[in-house]
PDB file of C-alpha atoms and ligand atoms in Angstrom:
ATOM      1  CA  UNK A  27      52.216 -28.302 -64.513  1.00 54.00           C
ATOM      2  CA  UNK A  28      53.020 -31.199 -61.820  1.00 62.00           C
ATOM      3  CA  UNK A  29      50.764 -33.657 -63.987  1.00 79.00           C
ATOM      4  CA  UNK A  30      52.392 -32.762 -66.910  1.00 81.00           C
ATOM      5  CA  UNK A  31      55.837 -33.167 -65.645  1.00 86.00           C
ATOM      6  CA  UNK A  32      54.795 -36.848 -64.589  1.00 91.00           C
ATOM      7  CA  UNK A  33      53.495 -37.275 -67.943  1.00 93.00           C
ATOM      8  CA  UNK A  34      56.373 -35.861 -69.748  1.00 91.00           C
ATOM      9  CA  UNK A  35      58.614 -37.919 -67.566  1.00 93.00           C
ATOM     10  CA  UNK A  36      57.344 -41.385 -68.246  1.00 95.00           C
ATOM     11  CA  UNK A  37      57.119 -40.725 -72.179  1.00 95.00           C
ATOM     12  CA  UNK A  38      61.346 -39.523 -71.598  1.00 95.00           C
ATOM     13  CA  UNK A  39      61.160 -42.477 -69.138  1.00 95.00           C
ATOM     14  CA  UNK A  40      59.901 -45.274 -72.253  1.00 96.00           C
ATOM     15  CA  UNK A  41      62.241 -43.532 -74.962  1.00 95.00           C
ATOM     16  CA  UNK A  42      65.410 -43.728 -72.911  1.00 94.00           C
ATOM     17  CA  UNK A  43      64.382 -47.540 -71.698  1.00 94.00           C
ATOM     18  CA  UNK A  44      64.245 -48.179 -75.118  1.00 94.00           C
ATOM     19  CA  UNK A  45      66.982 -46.597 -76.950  1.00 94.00           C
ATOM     20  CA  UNK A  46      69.387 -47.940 -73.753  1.00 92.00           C
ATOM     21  CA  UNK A  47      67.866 -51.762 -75.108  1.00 92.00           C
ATOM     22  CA  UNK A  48      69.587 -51.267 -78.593  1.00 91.00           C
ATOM     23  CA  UNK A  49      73.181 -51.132 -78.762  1.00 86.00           C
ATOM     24  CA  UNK A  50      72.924 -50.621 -82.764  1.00 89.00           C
ATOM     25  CA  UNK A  51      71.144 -47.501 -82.668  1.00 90.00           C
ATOM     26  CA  UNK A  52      72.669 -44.024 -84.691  1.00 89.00           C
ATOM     27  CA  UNK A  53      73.302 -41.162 -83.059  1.00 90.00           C
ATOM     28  CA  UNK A  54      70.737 -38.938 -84.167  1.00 92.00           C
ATOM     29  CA  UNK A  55      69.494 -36.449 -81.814  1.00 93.00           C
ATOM     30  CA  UNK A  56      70.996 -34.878 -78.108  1.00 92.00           C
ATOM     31  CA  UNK A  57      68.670 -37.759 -76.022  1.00 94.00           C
ATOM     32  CA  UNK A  58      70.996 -40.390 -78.319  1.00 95.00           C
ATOM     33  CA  UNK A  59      74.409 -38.413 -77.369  1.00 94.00           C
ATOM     34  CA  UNK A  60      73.402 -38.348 -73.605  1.00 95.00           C
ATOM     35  CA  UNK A  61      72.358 -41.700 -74.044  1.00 94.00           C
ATOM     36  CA  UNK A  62      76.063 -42.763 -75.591  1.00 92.00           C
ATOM     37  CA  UNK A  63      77.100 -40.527 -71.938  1.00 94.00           C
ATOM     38  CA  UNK A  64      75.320 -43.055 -69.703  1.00 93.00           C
ATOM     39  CA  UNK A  65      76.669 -45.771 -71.474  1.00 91.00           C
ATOM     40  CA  UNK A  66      80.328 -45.182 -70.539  1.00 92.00           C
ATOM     41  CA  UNK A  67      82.095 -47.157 -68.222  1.00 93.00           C
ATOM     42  CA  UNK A  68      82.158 -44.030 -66.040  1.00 95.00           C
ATOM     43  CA  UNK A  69      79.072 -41.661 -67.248  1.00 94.00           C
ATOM     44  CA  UNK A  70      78.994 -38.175 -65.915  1.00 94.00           C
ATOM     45  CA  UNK A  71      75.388 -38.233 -65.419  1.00 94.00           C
ATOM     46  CA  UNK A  72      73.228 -40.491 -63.371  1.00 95.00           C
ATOM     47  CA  UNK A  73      69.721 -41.816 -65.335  1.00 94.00           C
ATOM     48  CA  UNK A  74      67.825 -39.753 -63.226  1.00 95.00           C
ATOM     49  CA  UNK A  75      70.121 -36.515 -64.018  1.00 96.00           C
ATOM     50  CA  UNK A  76      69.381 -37.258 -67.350  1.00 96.00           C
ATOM     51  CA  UNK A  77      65.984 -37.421 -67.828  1.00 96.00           C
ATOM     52  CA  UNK A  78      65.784 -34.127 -65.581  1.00 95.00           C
ATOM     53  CA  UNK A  79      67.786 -32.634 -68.221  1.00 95.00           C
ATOM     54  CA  UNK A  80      65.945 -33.885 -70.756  1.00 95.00           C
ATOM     55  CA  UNK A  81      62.658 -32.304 -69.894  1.00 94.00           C
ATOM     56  CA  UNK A  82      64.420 -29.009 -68.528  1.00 93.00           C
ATOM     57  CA  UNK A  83      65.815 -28.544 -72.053  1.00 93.00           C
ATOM     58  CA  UNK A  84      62.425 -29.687 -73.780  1.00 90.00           C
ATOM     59  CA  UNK A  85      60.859 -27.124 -71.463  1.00 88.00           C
ATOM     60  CA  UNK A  86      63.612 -24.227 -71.961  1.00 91.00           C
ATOM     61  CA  UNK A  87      62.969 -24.757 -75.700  1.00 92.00           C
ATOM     62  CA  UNK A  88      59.814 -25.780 -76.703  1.00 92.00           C
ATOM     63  CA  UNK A  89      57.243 -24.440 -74.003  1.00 91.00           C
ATOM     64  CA  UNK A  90      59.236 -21.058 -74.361  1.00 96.00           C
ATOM     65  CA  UNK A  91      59.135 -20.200 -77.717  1.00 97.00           C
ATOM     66  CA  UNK A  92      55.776 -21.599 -78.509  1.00 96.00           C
ATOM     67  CA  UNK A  93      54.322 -19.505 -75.199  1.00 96.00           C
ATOM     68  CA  UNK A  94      56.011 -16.731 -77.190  1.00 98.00           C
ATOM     69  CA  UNK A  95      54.806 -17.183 -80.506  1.00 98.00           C
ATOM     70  CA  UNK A  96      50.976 -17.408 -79.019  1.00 98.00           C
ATOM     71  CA  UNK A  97      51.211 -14.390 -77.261  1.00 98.00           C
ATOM     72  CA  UNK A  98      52.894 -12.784 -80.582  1.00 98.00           C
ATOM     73  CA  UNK A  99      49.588 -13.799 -82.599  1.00 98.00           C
ATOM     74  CA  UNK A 100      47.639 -12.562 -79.925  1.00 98.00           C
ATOM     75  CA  UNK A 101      49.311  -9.540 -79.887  1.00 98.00           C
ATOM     76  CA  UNK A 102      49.394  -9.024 -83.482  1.00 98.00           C
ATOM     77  CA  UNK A 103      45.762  -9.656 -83.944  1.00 98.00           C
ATOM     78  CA  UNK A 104      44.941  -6.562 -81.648  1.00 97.00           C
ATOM     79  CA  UNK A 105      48.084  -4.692 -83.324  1.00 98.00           C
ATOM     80  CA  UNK A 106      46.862  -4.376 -87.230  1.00 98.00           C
ATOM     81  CA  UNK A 107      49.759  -1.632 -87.814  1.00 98.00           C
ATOM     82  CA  UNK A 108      52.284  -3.894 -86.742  1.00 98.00           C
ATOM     83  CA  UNK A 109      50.861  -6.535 -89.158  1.00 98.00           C
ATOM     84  CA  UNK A 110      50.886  -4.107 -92.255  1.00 98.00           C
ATOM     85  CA  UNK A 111      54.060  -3.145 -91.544  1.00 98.00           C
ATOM     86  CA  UNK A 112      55.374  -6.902 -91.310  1.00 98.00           C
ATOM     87  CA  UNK A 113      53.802  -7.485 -94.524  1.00 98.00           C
ATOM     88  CA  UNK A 114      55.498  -5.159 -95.875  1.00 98.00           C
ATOM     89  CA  UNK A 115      58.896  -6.086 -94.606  1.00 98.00           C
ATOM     90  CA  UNK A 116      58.106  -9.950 -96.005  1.00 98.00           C
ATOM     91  CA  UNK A 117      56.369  -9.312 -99.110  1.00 97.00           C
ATOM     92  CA  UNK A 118      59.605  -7.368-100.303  1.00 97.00           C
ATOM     93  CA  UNK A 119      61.632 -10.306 -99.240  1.00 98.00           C
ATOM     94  CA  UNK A 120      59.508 -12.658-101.470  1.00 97.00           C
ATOM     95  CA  UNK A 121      59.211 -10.225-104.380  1.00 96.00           C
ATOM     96  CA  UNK A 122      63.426 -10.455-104.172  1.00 96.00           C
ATOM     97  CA  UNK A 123      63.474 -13.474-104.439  1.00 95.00           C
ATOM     98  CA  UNK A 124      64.629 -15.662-107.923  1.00 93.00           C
ATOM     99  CA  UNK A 125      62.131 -18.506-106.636  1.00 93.00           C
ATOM    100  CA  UNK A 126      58.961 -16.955-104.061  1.00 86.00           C
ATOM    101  CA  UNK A 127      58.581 -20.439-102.729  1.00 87.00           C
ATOM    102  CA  UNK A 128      62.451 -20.912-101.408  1.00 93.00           C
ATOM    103  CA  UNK A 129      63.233 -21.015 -97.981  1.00 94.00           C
ATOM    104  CA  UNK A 130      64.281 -18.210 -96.119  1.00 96.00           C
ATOM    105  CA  UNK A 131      67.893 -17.978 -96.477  1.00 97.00           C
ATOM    106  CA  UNK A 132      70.340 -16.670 -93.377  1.00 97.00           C
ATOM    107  CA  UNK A 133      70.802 -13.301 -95.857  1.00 97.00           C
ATOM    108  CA  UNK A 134      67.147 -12.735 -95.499  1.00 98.00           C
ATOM    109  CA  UNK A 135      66.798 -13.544 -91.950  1.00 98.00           C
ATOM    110  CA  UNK A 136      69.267 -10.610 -91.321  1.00 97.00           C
ATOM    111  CA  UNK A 137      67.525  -8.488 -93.326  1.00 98.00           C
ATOM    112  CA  UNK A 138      64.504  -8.355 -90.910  1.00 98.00           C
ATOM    113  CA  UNK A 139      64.764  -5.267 -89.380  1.00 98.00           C
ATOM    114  CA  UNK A 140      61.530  -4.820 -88.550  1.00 98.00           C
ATOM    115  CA  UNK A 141      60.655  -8.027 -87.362  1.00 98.00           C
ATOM    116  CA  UNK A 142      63.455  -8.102 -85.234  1.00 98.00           C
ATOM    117  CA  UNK A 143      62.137  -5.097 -83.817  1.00 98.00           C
ATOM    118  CA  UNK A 144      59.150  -7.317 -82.913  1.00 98.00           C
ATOM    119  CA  UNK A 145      60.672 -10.074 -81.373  1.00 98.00           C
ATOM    120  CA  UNK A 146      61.810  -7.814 -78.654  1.00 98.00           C
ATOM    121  CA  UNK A 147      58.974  -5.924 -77.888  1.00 98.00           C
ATOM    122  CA  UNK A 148      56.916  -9.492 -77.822  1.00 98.00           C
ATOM    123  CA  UNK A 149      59.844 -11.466 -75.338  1.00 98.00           C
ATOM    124  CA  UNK A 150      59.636  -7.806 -73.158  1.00 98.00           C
ATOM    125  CA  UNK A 151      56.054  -7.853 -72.530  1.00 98.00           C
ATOM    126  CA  UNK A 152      55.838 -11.646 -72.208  1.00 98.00           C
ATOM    127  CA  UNK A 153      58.152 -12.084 -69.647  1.00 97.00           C
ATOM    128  CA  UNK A 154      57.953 -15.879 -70.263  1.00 97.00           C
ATOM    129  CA  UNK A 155      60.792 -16.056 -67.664  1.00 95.00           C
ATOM    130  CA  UNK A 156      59.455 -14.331 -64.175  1.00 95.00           C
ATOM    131  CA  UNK A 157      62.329 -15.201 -62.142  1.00 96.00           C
ATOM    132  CA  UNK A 158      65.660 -15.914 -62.588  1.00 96.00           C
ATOM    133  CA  UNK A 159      67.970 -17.326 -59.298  1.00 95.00           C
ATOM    134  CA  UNK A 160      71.341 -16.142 -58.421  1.00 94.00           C
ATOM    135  CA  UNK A 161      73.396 -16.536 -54.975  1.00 95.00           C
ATOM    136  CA  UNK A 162      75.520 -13.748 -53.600  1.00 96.00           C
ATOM    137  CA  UNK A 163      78.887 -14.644 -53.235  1.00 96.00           C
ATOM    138  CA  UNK A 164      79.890 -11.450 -50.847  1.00 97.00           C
ATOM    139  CA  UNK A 165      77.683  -9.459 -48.978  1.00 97.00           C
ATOM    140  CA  UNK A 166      76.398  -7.094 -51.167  1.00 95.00           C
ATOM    141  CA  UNK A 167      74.744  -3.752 -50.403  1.00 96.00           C
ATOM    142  CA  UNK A 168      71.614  -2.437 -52.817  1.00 91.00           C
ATOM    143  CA  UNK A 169      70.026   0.704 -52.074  1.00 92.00           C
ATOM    144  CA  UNK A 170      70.889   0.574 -48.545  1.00 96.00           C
ATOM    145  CA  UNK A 171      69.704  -3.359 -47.987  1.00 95.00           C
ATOM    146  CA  UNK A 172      72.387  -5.639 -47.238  1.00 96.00           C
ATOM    147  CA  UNK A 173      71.914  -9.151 -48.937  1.00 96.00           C
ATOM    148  CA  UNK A 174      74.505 -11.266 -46.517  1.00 97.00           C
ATOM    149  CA  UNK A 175      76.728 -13.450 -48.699  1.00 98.00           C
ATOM    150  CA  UNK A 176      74.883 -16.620 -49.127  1.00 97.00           C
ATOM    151  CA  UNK A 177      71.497 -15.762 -49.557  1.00 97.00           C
ATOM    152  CA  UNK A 178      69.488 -16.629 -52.753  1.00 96.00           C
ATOM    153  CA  UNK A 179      68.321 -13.467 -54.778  1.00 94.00           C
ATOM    154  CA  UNK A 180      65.295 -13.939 -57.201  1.00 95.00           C
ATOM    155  CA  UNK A 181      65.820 -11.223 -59.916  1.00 94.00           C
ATOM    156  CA  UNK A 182      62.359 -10.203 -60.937  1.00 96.00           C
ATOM    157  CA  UNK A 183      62.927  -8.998 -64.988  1.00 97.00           C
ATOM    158  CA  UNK A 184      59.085  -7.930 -65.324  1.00 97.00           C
ATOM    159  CA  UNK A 185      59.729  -5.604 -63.164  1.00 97.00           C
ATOM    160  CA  UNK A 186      61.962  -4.245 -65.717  1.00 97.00           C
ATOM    161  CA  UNK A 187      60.476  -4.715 -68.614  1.00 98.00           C
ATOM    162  CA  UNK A 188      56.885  -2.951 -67.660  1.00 98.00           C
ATOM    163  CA  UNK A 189      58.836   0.357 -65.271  1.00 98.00           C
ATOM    164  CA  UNK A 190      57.445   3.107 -67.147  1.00 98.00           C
ATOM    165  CA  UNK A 191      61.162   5.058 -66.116  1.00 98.00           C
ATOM    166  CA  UNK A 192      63.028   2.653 -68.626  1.00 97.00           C
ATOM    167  CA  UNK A 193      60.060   1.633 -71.313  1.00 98.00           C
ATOM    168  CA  UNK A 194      57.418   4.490 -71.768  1.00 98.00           C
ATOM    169  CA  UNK A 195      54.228   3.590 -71.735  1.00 98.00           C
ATOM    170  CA  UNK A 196      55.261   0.028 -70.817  1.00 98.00           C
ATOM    171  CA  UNK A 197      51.662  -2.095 -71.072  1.00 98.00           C
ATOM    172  CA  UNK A 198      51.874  -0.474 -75.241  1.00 98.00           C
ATOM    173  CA  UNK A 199      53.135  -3.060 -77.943  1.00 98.00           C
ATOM    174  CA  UNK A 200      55.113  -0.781 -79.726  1.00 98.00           C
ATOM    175  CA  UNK A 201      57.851  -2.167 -81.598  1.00 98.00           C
ATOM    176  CA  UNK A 202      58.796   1.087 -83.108  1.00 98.00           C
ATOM    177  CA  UNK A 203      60.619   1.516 -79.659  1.00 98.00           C
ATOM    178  CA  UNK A 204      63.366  -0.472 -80.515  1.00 98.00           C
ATOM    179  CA  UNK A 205      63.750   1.069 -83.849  1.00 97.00           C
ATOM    180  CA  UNK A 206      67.501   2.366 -84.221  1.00 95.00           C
ATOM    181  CA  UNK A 207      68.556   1.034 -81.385  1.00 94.00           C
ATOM    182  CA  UNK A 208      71.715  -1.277 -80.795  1.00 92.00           C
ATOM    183  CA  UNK A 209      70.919  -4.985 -81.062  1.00 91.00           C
ATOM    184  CA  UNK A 210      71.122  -6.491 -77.482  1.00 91.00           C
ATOM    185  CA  UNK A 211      73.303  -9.719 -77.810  1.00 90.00           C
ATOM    186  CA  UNK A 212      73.220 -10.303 -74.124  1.00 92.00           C
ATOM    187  CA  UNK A 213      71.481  -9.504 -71.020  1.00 93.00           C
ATOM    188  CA  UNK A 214      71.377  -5.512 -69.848  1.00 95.00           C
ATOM    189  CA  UNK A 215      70.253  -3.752 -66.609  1.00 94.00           C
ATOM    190  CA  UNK A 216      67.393  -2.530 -69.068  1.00 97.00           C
ATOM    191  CA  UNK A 217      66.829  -5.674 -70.826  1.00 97.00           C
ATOM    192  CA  UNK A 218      66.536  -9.053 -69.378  1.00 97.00           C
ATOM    193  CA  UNK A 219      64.034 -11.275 -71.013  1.00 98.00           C
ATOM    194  CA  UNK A 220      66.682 -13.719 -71.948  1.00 97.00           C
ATOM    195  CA  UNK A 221      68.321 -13.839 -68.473  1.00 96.00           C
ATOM    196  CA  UNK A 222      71.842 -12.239 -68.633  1.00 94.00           C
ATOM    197  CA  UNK A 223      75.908 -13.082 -67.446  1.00 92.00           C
ATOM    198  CA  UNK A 224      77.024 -16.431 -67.534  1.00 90.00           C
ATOM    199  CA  UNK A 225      73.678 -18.409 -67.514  1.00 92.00           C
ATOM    200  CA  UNK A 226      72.750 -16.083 -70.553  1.00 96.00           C
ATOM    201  CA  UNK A 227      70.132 -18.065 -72.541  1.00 96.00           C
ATOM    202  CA  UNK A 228      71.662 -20.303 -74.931  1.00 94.00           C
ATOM    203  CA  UNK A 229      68.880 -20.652 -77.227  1.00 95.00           C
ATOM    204  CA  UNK A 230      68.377 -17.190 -77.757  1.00 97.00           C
ATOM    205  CA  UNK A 231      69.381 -16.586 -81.353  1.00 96.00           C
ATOM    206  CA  UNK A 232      67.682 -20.110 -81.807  1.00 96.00           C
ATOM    207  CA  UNK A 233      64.411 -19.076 -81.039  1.00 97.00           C
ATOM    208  CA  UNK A 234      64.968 -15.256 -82.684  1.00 98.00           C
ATOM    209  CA  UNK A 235      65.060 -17.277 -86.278  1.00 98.00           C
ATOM    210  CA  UNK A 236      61.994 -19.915 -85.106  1.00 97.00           C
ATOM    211  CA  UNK A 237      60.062 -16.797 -84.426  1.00 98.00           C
ATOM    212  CA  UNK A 238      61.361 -15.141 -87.246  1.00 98.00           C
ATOM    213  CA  UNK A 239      60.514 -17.834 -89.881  1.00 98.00           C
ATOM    214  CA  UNK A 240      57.059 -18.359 -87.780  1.00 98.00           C
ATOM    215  CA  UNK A 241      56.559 -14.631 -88.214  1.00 98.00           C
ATOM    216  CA  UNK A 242      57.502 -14.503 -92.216  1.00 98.00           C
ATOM    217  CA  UNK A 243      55.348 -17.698 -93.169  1.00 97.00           C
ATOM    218  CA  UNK A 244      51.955 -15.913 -91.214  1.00 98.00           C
ATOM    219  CA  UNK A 245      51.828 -12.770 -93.015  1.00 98.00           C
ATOM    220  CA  UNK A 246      53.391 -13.518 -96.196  1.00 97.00           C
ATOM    221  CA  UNK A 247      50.565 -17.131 -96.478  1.00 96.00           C
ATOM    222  CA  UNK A 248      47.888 -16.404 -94.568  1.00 97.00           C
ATOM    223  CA  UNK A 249      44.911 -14.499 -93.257  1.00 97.00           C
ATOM    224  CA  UNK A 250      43.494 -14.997 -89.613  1.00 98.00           C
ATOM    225  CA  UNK A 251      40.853 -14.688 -87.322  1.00 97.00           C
ATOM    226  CA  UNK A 252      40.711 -15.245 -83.094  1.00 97.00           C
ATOM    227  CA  UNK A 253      38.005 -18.135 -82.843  1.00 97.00           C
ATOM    228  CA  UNK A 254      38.239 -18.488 -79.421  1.00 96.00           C
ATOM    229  CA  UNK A 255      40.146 -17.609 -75.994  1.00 96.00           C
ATOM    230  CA  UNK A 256      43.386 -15.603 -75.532  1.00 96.00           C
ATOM    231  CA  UNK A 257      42.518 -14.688 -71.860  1.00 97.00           C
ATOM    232  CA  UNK A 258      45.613 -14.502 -69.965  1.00 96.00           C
ATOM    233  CA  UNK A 259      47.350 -15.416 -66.811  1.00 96.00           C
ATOM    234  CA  UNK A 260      50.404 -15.545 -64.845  1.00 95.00           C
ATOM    235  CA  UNK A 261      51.253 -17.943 -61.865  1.00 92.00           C
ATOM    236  CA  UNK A 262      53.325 -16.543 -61.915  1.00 89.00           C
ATOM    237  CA  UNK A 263      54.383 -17.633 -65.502  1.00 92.00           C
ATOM    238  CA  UNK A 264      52.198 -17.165 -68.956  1.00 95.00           C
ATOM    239  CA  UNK A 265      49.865 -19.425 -69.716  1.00 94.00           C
ATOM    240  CA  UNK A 266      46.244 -19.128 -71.743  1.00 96.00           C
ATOM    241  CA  UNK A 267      43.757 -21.050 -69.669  1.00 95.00           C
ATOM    242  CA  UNK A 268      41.488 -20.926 -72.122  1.00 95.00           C
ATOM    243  CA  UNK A 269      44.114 -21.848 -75.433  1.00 95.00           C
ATOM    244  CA  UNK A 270      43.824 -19.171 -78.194  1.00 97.00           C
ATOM    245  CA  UNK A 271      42.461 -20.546 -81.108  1.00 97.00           C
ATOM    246  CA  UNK A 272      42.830 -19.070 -84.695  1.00 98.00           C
ATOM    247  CA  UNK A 273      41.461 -19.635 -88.029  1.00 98.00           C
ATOM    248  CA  UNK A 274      43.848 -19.492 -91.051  1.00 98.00           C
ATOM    249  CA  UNK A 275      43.071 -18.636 -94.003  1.00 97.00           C
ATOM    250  CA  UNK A 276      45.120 -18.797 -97.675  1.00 97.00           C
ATOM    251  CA  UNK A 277      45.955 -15.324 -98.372  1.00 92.00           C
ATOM    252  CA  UNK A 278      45.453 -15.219-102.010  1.00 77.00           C
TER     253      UNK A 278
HETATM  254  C1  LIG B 303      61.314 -17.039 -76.082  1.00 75.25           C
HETATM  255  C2  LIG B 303      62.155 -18.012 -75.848  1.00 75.25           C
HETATM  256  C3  LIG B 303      63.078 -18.130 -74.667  1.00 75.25           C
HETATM  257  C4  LIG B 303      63.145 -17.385 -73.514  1.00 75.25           C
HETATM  258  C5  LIG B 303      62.285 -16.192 -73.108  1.00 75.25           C
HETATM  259  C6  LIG B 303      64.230 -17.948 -72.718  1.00 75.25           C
HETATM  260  C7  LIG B 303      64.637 -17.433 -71.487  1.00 75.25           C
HETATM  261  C8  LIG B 303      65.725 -17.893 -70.773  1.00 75.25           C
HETATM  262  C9  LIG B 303      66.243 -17.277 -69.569  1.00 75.25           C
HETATM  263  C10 LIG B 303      65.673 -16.047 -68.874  1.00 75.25           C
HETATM  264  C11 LIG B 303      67.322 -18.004 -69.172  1.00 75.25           C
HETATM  265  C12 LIG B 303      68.245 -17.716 -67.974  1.00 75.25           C
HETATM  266  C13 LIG B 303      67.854 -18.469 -66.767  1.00 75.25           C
HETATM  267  C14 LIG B 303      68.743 -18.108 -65.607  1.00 75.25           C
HETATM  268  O1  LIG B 303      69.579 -17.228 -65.702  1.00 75.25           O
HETATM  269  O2  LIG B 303      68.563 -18.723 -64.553  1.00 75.25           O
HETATM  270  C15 LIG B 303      67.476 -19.089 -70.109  1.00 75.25           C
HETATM  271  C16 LIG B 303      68.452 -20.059 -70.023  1.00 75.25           C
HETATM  272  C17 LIG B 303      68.527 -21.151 -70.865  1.00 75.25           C
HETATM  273  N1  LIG B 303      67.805 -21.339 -72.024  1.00 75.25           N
HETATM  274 FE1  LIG B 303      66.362 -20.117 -72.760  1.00 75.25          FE
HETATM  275  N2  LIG B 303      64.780 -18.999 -73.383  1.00 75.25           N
HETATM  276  C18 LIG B 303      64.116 -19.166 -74.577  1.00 75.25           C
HETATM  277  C19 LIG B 303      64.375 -20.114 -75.551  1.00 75.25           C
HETATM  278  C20 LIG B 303      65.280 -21.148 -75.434  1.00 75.25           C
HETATM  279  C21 LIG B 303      65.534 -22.161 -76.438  1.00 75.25           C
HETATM  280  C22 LIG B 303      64.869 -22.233 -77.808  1.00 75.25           C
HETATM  281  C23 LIG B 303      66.476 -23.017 -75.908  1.00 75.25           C
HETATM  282  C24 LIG B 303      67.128 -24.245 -76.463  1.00 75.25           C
HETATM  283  C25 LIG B 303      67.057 -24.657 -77.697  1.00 75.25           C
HETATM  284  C26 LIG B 303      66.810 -22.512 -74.591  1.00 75.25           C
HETATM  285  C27 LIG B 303      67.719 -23.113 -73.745  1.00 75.25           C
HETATM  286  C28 LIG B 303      68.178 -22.549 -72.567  1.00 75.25           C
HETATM  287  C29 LIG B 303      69.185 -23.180 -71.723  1.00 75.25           C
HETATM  288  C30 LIG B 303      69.864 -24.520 -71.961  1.00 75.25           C
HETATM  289  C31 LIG B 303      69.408 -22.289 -70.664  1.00 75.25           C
HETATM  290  C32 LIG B 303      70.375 -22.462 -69.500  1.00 75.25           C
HETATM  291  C33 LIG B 303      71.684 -21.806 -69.816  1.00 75.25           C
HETATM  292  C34 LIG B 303      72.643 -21.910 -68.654  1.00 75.25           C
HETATM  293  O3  LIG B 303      72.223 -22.050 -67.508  1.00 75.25           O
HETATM  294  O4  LIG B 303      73.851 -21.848 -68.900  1.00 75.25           O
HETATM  295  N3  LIG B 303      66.088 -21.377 -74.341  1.00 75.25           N
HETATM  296  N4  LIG B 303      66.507 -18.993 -71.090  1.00 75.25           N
END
């Protein structure tokens, strides 16, 4: 992770040196608008803010929702009822469709009861986030431990997700446990994969419809087979040490 931050920093490092060198440049993307930010006579952010932010934000999004996605496949794989019924939820989609190769409209998206049903059960069991940090503000008393106002409090939402008091049988991917429920918009004592309160994950609905769209394209295209890895760890965040590789194949 340190090496790759260092990496990941010089490549943000060479991309801000040269989009700073060319005053003619379009705004195109959020680097370009913080970029316009450091140009100001009176910029809130220092370089070195920026390019922190830069690769927190590429890490909040990207590493996030593709750690999610691989454990989704994995889980899948080992989860063949879960893929029928996902077929089934996406072929109807296409067969409803005027034109089967269109995009997937916002309509559709919404429509995806099941797979929503997924998503959550795949964010609760991989805990991509292990720790979230908070301060208390006022002494506050929990279960008869007094955390002194001012200390730092790691909230542990694993420890959530897999207690076998609020998720039966937590270890199971069953996204039929969701089924009925309300849809959680924001964070819960219960539910806390996307953090919760004011720091509440702002890409959440982002990454729902990336998953989503990820989700509909697999099983309504292709076929697939594990070809190699999928062992996992946590230190204390996912990661396959090994990769997971699949084969696709053209479904029909
Ligand atoms: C599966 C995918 C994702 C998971 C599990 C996830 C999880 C989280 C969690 C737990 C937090 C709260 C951290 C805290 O309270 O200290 C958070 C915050 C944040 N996330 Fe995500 N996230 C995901 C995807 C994304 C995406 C796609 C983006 C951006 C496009 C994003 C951007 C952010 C940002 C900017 C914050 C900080 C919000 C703030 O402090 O006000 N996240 N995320």
């Amino acid at each position: 992770m340190h090496g790759g931050r260092k990496k990941a920093m010089k490549v943000l490092k060479g991309m801000m040196k040269e989009r700073m060198a060319d005053p003619e440049r379009k705004c195109e993307d959020f680097f370009d608008h913080v970029i316009q930010e450091l140009r100001r006579e009176k910029p809130l952010l220092t370089e070195t803010i920026a390019l922190d932010l830069m690769f927190v934000l590429l890490f909040a999004s990207f590493e996030t929702t593709a750690l999610a996605l691989t454990l989704g496949v994995k889980l899948l794989t080992e989860n063949p009822r879960v893929v029928d019924a996902l077929t089934e939820e996406h072929e109807a989609i296409v067969r409803n469709r005027e034109d089967p190769d269109a995009a997937v409209t916002w309509a559709e998206y919404k429509s995806m009861t099941f797979t929503a049903q997924v998503i959550m059960e795949i964010v609760r069991l991989a805990n991509i986030v292990p720790g979230i940090f908070r301060k208390a503000l006022q002494d506050v008393e929990i279960k008869g431990y007094m955390v002194p106002a001012g200390w730092g409090i790691m909230v542990c939402p694993p420890a959530v997700h897999l207690n076998p008091d609020i998720y039966e049988d937590p270890l199971a991917f069953n996204p039929w446990r969701w089924q009925g429920k309300p849809e959680i918009t924001g964070g819960t004592k219960h539910f806390m994969a996307f953090g919760g309160g004011l720091r509440f994950c702002v890409g959440t609905d982002l990454t729902k419809v990336l998953m989503a769209t990820f989700i509909h394209n697999l099983v309504t295209k292709y076929r697939w087979k594990t070809v190699k890895g999928g062992n996992i760890v946590r230190t204390p965040g996912l990661g396959f040490p090994d990769g997971f590789d699949i084969q696709l194949f053209p479904k029909n």
